[in-house]
Amino acid sequence: MTDGEDTQLTIDDEIIARARIHARDVLADADFELDLSALEWTVSTRAKRRAGACRWHADRETATIILARRAYDRYDWPEFASIIRHELVHAWEFRRFGESGHGPRFRERATELDAPRHCRSFTEPRYVLRCLAADCDWTAQRHRASKPVRSPEGYRCGNCGAAYEVEHAASGRTWTTASEFGGAKAALGDEW
């Protein structure tokens, strides 16, 4: 900083600083080897449903942990800290094995760090998929109008294989075909 120059920290700086401190403390207390100097940190201002992500750069053997600013704003610190621990497990897997997922190896390490296997979405879904079979309670949430949302007749329940319906969460309108999707979208207009 030069004379007269004012440096103001941003919320993103705060998020990264808190995340780095938490990661250092977690790793100091755990039997978990991860080189923190091989981690890069960034904040996403665009993420709408994923609270965190870990990207592997094999050519540099570094991992970038991406944290969502909206999640930081909506979660209390203990829940946000659990996201950091979740992403640390991904970074460890990438560094050690060159790949990462949510399988048994991940679950074992996540348990050691008191990290969730999956992180809760911090926004409400725009669409809910619901099985039509009377004896099945399968549901799925979607934030975008993906193919299973736009054309549900081409897909099946993830549990029993029966047909499902899609509900536009804000309006309660439902559909089971692509043409019904188009009708619902047209009827809702600006409320879509």
PDB file of C-alpha atoms in Angstrom:
ATOM      1  CA  MET A   1       0.000   0.000   0.000  1.00  0.00           C
ATOM      2  CA  THR A   2       1.370   3.402  -0.952  1.00  0.00           C
ATOM      3  CA  ASP A   3       0.772   6.676   0.869  1.00  0.00           C
ATOM      4  CA  GLY A   4      -2.790   7.816   0.411  1.00  0.00           C
ATOM      5  CA  GLU A   5      -3.870   4.523  -1.166  1.00  0.00           C
ATOM      6  CA  ASP A   6      -6.767   2.863   0.609  1.00  0.00           C
ATOM      7  CA  THR A   7      -6.999  -0.919   0.422  1.00  0.00           C
ATOM      8  CA  GLN A   8     -10.419  -2.239   1.241  1.00  0.00           C
ATOM      9  CA  LEU A   9     -11.017  -5.938   1.735  1.00  0.00           C
ATOM     10  CA  THR A  10     -14.026  -7.412   0.009  1.00  0.00           C
ATOM     11  CA  ILE A  11     -16.445 -10.085   1.152  1.00  0.00           C
ATOM     12  CA  ASP A  12     -14.615 -12.473  -1.184  1.00  0.00           C
ATOM     13  CA  ASP A  13     -11.355 -11.734   0.659  1.00  0.00           C
ATOM     14  CA  GLU A  14     -13.118 -12.497   3.940  1.00  0.00           C
ATOM     15  CA  ILE A  15     -14.507 -15.787   2.632  1.00  0.00           C
ATOM     16  CA  ILE A  16     -11.111 -16.940   1.359  1.00  0.00           C
ATOM     17  CA  ALA A  17      -9.301 -15.869   4.527  1.00  0.00           C
ATOM     18  CA  ARG A  18     -11.783 -17.693   6.768  1.00  0.00           C
ATOM     19  CA  ALA A  19     -11.669 -20.767   4.522  1.00  0.00           C
ATOM     20  CA  ARG A  20      -7.865 -20.919   4.581  1.00  0.00           C
ATOM     21  CA  ILE A  21      -7.759 -20.541   8.368  1.00  0.00           C
ATOM     22  CA  HIS A  22     -10.416 -23.221   8.798  1.00  0.00           C
ATOM     23  CA  ALA A  23      -8.603 -25.584   6.413  1.00  0.00           C
ATOM     24  CA  ARG A  24      -5.333 -25.092   8.290  1.00  0.00           C
ATOM     25  CA  ASP A  25      -7.001 -25.754  11.646  1.00  0.00           C
ATOM     26  CA  VAL A  26      -8.868 -28.824  10.382  1.00  0.00           C
ATOM     27  CA  LEU A  27      -5.776 -30.387   8.856  1.00  0.00           C
ATOM     28  CA  ALA A  28      -3.675 -29.643  11.947  1.00  0.00           C
ATOM     29  CA  ASP A  29      -6.146 -31.614  14.083  1.00  0.00           C
ATOM     30  CA  ALA A  30      -6.723 -34.503  11.653  1.00  0.00           C
ATOM     31  CA  ASP A  31      -4.713 -37.460  10.462  1.00  0.00           C
ATOM     32  CA  PHE A  32      -5.126 -36.141   6.963  1.00  0.00           C
ATOM     33  CA  GLU A  33      -2.235 -35.157   4.727  1.00  0.00           C
ATOM     34  CA  LEU A  34      -2.928 -32.394   2.243  1.00  0.00           C
ATOM     35  CA  ASP A  35      -0.416 -29.798   1.110  1.00  0.00           C
ATOM     36  CA  LEU A  36      -2.234 -26.486   1.565  1.00  0.00           C
ATOM     37  CA  SER A  37       0.280 -24.749  -0.691  1.00  0.00           C
ATOM     38  CA  ALA A  38      -1.086 -26.872  -3.555  1.00  0.00           C
ATOM     39  CA  LEU A  39      -4.572 -25.399  -3.048  1.00  0.00           C
ATOM     40  CA  GLU A  40      -5.955 -22.338  -4.738  1.00  0.00           C
ATOM     41  CA  TRP A  41      -9.090 -20.628  -3.471  1.00  0.00           C
ATOM     42  CA  THR A  42     -11.675 -18.572  -5.299  1.00  0.00           C
ATOM     43  CA  VAL A  43     -15.214 -17.320  -4.762  1.00  0.00           C
ATOM     44  CA  SER A  44     -18.050 -17.667  -7.254  1.00  0.00           C
ATOM     45  CA  THR A  45     -20.573 -14.862  -7.447  1.00  0.00           C
ATOM     46  CA  ARG A  46     -22.571 -16.768 -10.082  1.00  0.00           C
ATOM     47  CA  ALA A  47     -23.219 -20.108  -8.347  1.00  0.00           C
ATOM     48  CA  LYS A  48     -26.907 -20.533  -7.638  1.00  0.00           C
ATOM     49  CA  ARG A  49     -27.188 -24.028  -6.188  1.00  0.00           C
ATOM     50  CA  ARG A  50     -23.733 -25.515  -5.609  1.00  0.00           C
ATOM     51  CA  ALA A  51     -22.152 -24.196  -2.433  1.00  0.00           C
ATOM     52  CA  GLY A  52     -18.670 -25.410  -3.316  1.00  0.00           C
ATOM     53  CA  ALA A  53     -16.643 -27.206  -5.940  1.00  0.00           C
ATOM     54  CA  CYS A  54     -13.131 -28.527  -6.348  1.00  0.00           C
ATOM     55  CA  ARG A  55     -11.380 -28.410  -9.712  1.00  0.00           C
ATOM     56  CA  TRP A  56      -8.244 -30.444 -10.378  1.00  0.00           C
ATOM     57  CA  HIS A  57      -5.433 -29.089 -12.560  1.00  0.00           C
ATOM     58  CA  ALA A  58      -3.385 -32.219 -13.294  1.00  0.00           C
ATOM     59  CA  ASP A  59      -0.793 -30.312 -15.319  1.00  0.00           C
ATOM     60  CA  ARG A  60       0.109 -28.216 -12.242  1.00  0.00           C
ATOM     61  CA  GLU A  61      -0.938 -30.781  -9.622  1.00  0.00           C
ATOM     62  CA  THR A  62      -3.035 -28.172  -7.872  1.00  0.00           C
ATOM     63  CA  ALA A  63      -6.667 -28.066  -6.850  1.00  0.00           C
ATOM     64  CA  THR A  64      -8.865 -24.987  -6.840  1.00  0.00           C
ATOM     65  CA  ILE A  65     -11.597 -24.844  -4.233  1.00  0.00           C
ATOM     66  CA  ILE A  66     -14.469 -22.645  -5.353  1.00  0.00           C
ATOM     67  CA  LEU A  67     -16.857 -21.365  -2.698  1.00  0.00           C
ATOM     68  CA  ALA A  68     -20.202 -19.714  -3.457  1.00  0.00           C
ATOM     69  CA  ARG A  69     -20.705 -16.245  -2.039  1.00  0.00           C
ATOM     70  CA  ARG A  70     -24.472 -16.786  -1.882  1.00  0.00           C
ATOM     71  CA  ALA A  71     -23.941 -19.871   0.278  1.00  0.00           C
ATOM     72  CA  TYR A  72     -21.691 -17.855   2.595  1.00  0.00           C
ATOM     73  CA  ASP A  73     -24.453 -15.250   2.902  1.00  0.00           C
ATOM     74  CA  ARG A  74     -27.208 -17.802   3.565  1.00  0.00           C
ATOM     75  CA  TYR A  75     -25.537 -20.426   5.763  1.00  0.00           C
ATOM     76  CA  ASP A  76     -24.367 -20.032   9.309  1.00  0.00           C
ATOM     77  CA  TRP A  77     -20.616 -20.515   9.777  1.00  0.00           C
ATOM     78  CA  PRO A  78     -20.719 -24.158  10.987  1.00  0.00           C
ATOM     79  CA  GLU A  79     -22.603 -25.238   7.856  1.00  0.00           C
ATOM     80  CA  PHE A  80     -20.365 -23.212   5.559  1.00  0.00           C
ATOM     81  CA  ALA A  81     -17.294 -24.639   7.298  1.00  0.00           C
ATOM     82  CA  SER A  82     -18.607 -28.145   6.586  1.00  0.00           C
ATOM     83  CA  ILE A  83     -18.583 -27.253   2.876  1.00  0.00           C
ATOM     84  CA  ILE A  84     -14.919 -26.307   3.169  1.00  0.00           C
ATOM     85  CA  ARG A  85     -14.171 -29.685   4.770  1.00  0.00           C
ATOM     86  CA  HIS A  86     -16.149 -31.443   2.023  1.00  0.00           C
ATOM     87  CA  GLU A  87     -14.067 -29.708  -0.653  1.00  0.00           C
ATOM     88  CA  LEU A  88     -10.845 -30.511   1.224  1.00  0.00           C
ATOM     89  CA  VAL A  89     -11.708 -34.201   0.885  1.00  0.00           C
ATOM     90  CA  HIS A  90     -12.124 -33.726  -2.868  1.00  0.00           C
ATOM     91  CA  ALA A  91      -8.775 -31.913  -3.034  1.00  0.00           C
ATOM     92  CA  TRP A  92      -7.107 -34.751  -1.090  1.00  0.00           C
ATOM     93  CA  GLU A  93      -8.578 -37.357  -3.449  1.00  0.00           C
ATOM     94  CA  PHE A  94      -7.461 -35.418  -6.522  1.00  0.00           C
ATOM     95  CA  ARG A  95      -3.931 -34.952  -5.185  1.00  0.00           C
ATOM     96  CA  ARG A  96      -3.601 -38.572  -4.139  1.00  0.00           C
ATOM     97  CA  PHE A  97      -5.532 -40.432  -6.846  1.00  0.00           C
ATOM     98  CA  GLY A  98      -6.057 -37.960  -9.706  1.00  0.00           C
ATOM     99  CA  GLU A  99      -9.839 -38.331  -9.396  1.00  0.00           C
ATOM    100  CA  SER A 100     -12.591 -37.657  -6.901  1.00  0.00           C
ATOM    101  CA  GLY A 101     -16.203 -38.638  -6.334  1.00  0.00           C
ATOM    102  CA  HIS A 102     -18.577 -39.366  -3.460  1.00  0.00           C
ATOM    103  CA  GLY A 103     -17.868 -43.088  -3.129  1.00  0.00           C
ATOM    104  CA  PRO A 104     -16.608 -45.191  -0.197  1.00  0.00           C
ATOM    105  CA  ARG A 105     -13.141 -43.591  -0.085  1.00  0.00           C
ATOM    106  CA  PHE A 106     -14.691 -40.132  -0.013  1.00  0.00           C
ATOM    107  CA  ARG A 107     -17.242 -41.143   2.638  1.00  0.00           C
ATOM    108  CA  GLU A 108     -14.517 -42.530   4.901  1.00  0.00           C
ATOM    109  CA  ARG A 109     -12.424 -39.353   4.741  1.00  0.00           C
ATOM    110  CA  ALA A 110     -15.471 -37.092   4.991  1.00  0.00           C
ATOM    111  CA  THR A 111     -16.479 -38.887   8.203  1.00  0.00           C
ATOM    112  CA  GLU A 112     -12.999 -38.277   9.615  1.00  0.00           C
ATOM    113  CA  LEU A 113     -13.359 -34.540   8.940  1.00  0.00           C
ATOM    114  CA  ASP A 114     -17.028 -34.336   9.974  1.00  0.00           C
ATOM    115  CA  ALA A 115     -17.881 -33.260   6.427  1.00  0.00           C
ATOM    116  CA  PRO A 116     -21.181 -34.051   4.731  1.00  0.00           C
ATOM    117  CA  ARG A 117     -21.190 -36.439   1.783  1.00  0.00           C
ATOM    118  CA  HIS A 118     -23.382 -33.968  -0.114  1.00  0.00           C
ATOM    119  CA  CYS A 119     -23.839 -30.284   0.612  1.00  0.00           C
ATOM    120  CA  ARG A 120     -27.314 -28.809   0.938  1.00  0.00           C
ATOM    121  CA  SER A 121     -28.442 -26.492  -1.835  1.00  0.00           C
ATOM    122  CA  PHE A 122     -28.813 -22.922  -0.653  1.00  0.00           C
ATOM    123  CA  THR A 123     -31.586 -21.996  -3.074  1.00  0.00           C
ATOM    124  CA  GLU A 124     -35.044 -23.402  -3.570  1.00  0.00           C
ATOM    125  CA  PRO A 125     -35.474 -25.512  -6.700  1.00  0.00           C
ATOM    126  CA  ARG A 126     -37.482 -24.150  -9.612  1.00  0.00           C
ATOM    127  CA  TYR A 127     -38.821 -27.617 -10.438  1.00  0.00           C
ATOM    128  CA  VAL A 128     -39.746 -30.744  -8.489  1.00  0.00           C
ATOM    129  CA  LEU A 129     -39.939 -34.134 -10.209  1.00  0.00           C
ATOM    130  CA  ARG A 130     -42.359 -36.527  -8.493  1.00  0.00           C
ATOM    131  CA  CYS A 131     -43.024 -40.210  -9.265  1.00  0.00           C
ATOM    132  CA  LEU A 132     -46.590 -41.011 -10.287  1.00  0.00           C
ATOM    133  CA  ALA A 133     -46.553 -44.579  -8.907  1.00  0.00           C
ATOM    134  CA  ALA A 134     -48.771 -44.822  -5.822  1.00  0.00           C
ATOM    135  CA  ASP A 135     -46.253 -46.869  -3.839  1.00  0.00           C
ATOM    136  CA  CYS A 136     -43.169 -44.758  -4.667  1.00  0.00           C
ATOM    137  CA  ASP A 137     -42.151 -41.551  -2.888  1.00  0.00           C
ATOM    138  CA  TRP A 138     -39.242 -40.610  -5.206  1.00  0.00           C
ATOM    139  CA  THR A 139     -38.705 -36.916  -5.841  1.00  0.00           C
ATOM    140  CA  ALA A 140     -35.891 -34.924  -7.377  1.00  0.00           C
ATOM    141  CA  GLN A 141     -35.222 -31.209  -7.494  1.00  0.00           C
ATOM    142  CA  ARG A 142     -33.989 -29.218 -10.455  1.00  0.00           C
ATOM    143  CA  HIS A 143     -32.928 -25.613 -10.791  1.00  0.00           C
ATOM    144  CA  ARG A 144     -32.854 -25.478 -14.588  1.00  0.00           C
ATOM    145  CA  ALA A 145     -35.241 -26.559 -17.307  1.00  0.00           C
ATOM    146  CA  SER A 146     -33.129 -29.557 -18.324  1.00  0.00           C
ATOM    147  CA  LYS A 147     -34.355 -32.244 -20.751  1.00  0.00           C
ATOM    148  CA  PRO A 148     -35.975 -34.310 -17.952  1.00  0.00           C
ATOM    149  CA  VAL A 149     -37.894 -31.156 -16.962  1.00  0.00           C
ATOM    150  CA  ARG A 150     -38.876 -30.122 -20.512  1.00  0.00           C
ATOM    151  CA  SER A 151     -39.675 -33.624 -21.808  1.00  0.00           C
ATOM    152  CA  PRO A 152     -40.475 -35.870 -18.839  1.00  0.00           C
ATOM    153  CA  GLU A 153     -42.156 -38.504 -21.026  1.00  0.00           C
ATOM    154  CA  GLY A 154     -38.687 -39.529 -22.251  1.00  0.00           C
ATOM    155  CA  TYR A 155     -37.427 -40.321 -18.733  1.00  0.00           C
ATOM    156  CA  ARG A 156     -38.433 -42.436 -15.764  1.00  0.00           C
ATOM    157  CA  CYS A 157     -38.469 -42.327 -11.973  1.00  0.00           C
ATOM    158  CA  GLY A 158     -34.999 -42.783 -10.513  1.00  0.00           C
ATOM    159  CA  ASN A 159     -36.311 -45.308  -8.003  1.00  0.00           C
ATOM    160  CA  CYS A 160     -38.972 -47.568  -9.556  1.00  0.00           C
ATOM    161  CA  GLY A 161     -38.865 -46.705 -13.258  1.00  0.00           C
ATOM    162  CA  ALA A 162     -42.441 -45.375 -13.454  1.00  0.00           C
ATOM    163  CA  ALA A 163     -43.469 -42.134 -15.173  1.00  0.00           C
ATOM    164  CA  TYR A 164     -43.155 -38.900 -13.231  1.00  0.00           C
ATOM    165  CA  GLU A 165     -44.597 -35.412 -13.289  1.00  0.00           C
ATOM    166  CA  VAL A 166     -42.781 -32.107 -13.049  1.00  0.00           C
ATOM    167  CA  GLU A 167     -44.014 -29.247 -10.889  1.00  0.00           C
ATOM    168  CA  HIS A 168     -43.072 -25.609 -11.382  1.00  0.00           C
ATOM    169  CA  ALA A 169     -42.395 -24.884  -7.700  1.00  0.00           C
ATOM    170  CA  ALA A 170     -43.440 -21.224  -7.653  1.00  0.00           C
ATOM    171  CA  SER A 171     -46.789 -21.711  -9.387  1.00  0.00           C
ATOM    172  CA  GLY A 172     -47.699 -25.318  -8.602  1.00  0.00           C
ATOM    173  CA  ARG A 173     -48.368 -26.066 -12.302  1.00  0.00           C
ATOM    174  CA  THR A 174     -47.520 -29.639 -13.313  1.00  0.00           C
ATOM    175  CA  TRP A 175     -46.840 -31.479 -16.572  1.00  0.00           C
ATOM    176  CA  THR A 176     -45.891 -34.928 -17.835  1.00  0.00           C
ATOM    177  CA  THR A 177     -45.129 -34.168 -21.503  1.00  0.00           C
ATOM    178  CA  ALA A 178     -43.134 -31.678 -23.576  1.00  0.00           C
ATOM    179  CA  SER A 179     -46.305 -30.097 -24.940  1.00  0.00           C
ATOM    180  CA  GLU A 180     -47.682 -29.618 -21.415  1.00  0.00           C
ATOM    181  CA  PHE A 181     -44.333 -28.032 -20.458  1.00  0.00           C
ATOM    182  CA  GLY A 182     -44.724 -25.574 -23.345  1.00  0.00           C
ATOM    183  CA  GLY A 183     -48.295 -24.815 -22.293  1.00  0.00           C
ATOM    184  CA  ALA A 184     -47.308 -24.189 -18.678  1.00  0.00           C
ATOM    185  CA  LYS A 185     -44.458 -21.939 -19.742  1.00  0.00           C
ATOM    186  CA  ALA A 186     -46.690 -19.938 -22.084  1.00  0.00           C
ATOM    187  CA  ALA A 187     -49.470 -19.639 -19.483  1.00  0.00           C
ATOM    188  CA  LEU A 188     -47.079 -18.353 -16.816  1.00  0.00           C
ATOM    189  CA  GLY A 189     -45.417 -15.796 -19.104  1.00  0.00           C
ATOM    190  CA  ASP A 190     -43.325 -13.396 -17.014  1.00  0.00           C
ATOM    191  CA  GLU A 191     -43.922 -15.480 -13.883  1.00  0.00           C
ATOM    192  CA  TRP A 192     -41.962 -18.375 -15.419  1.00  0.00           C
TER     193      TRP A 192
END
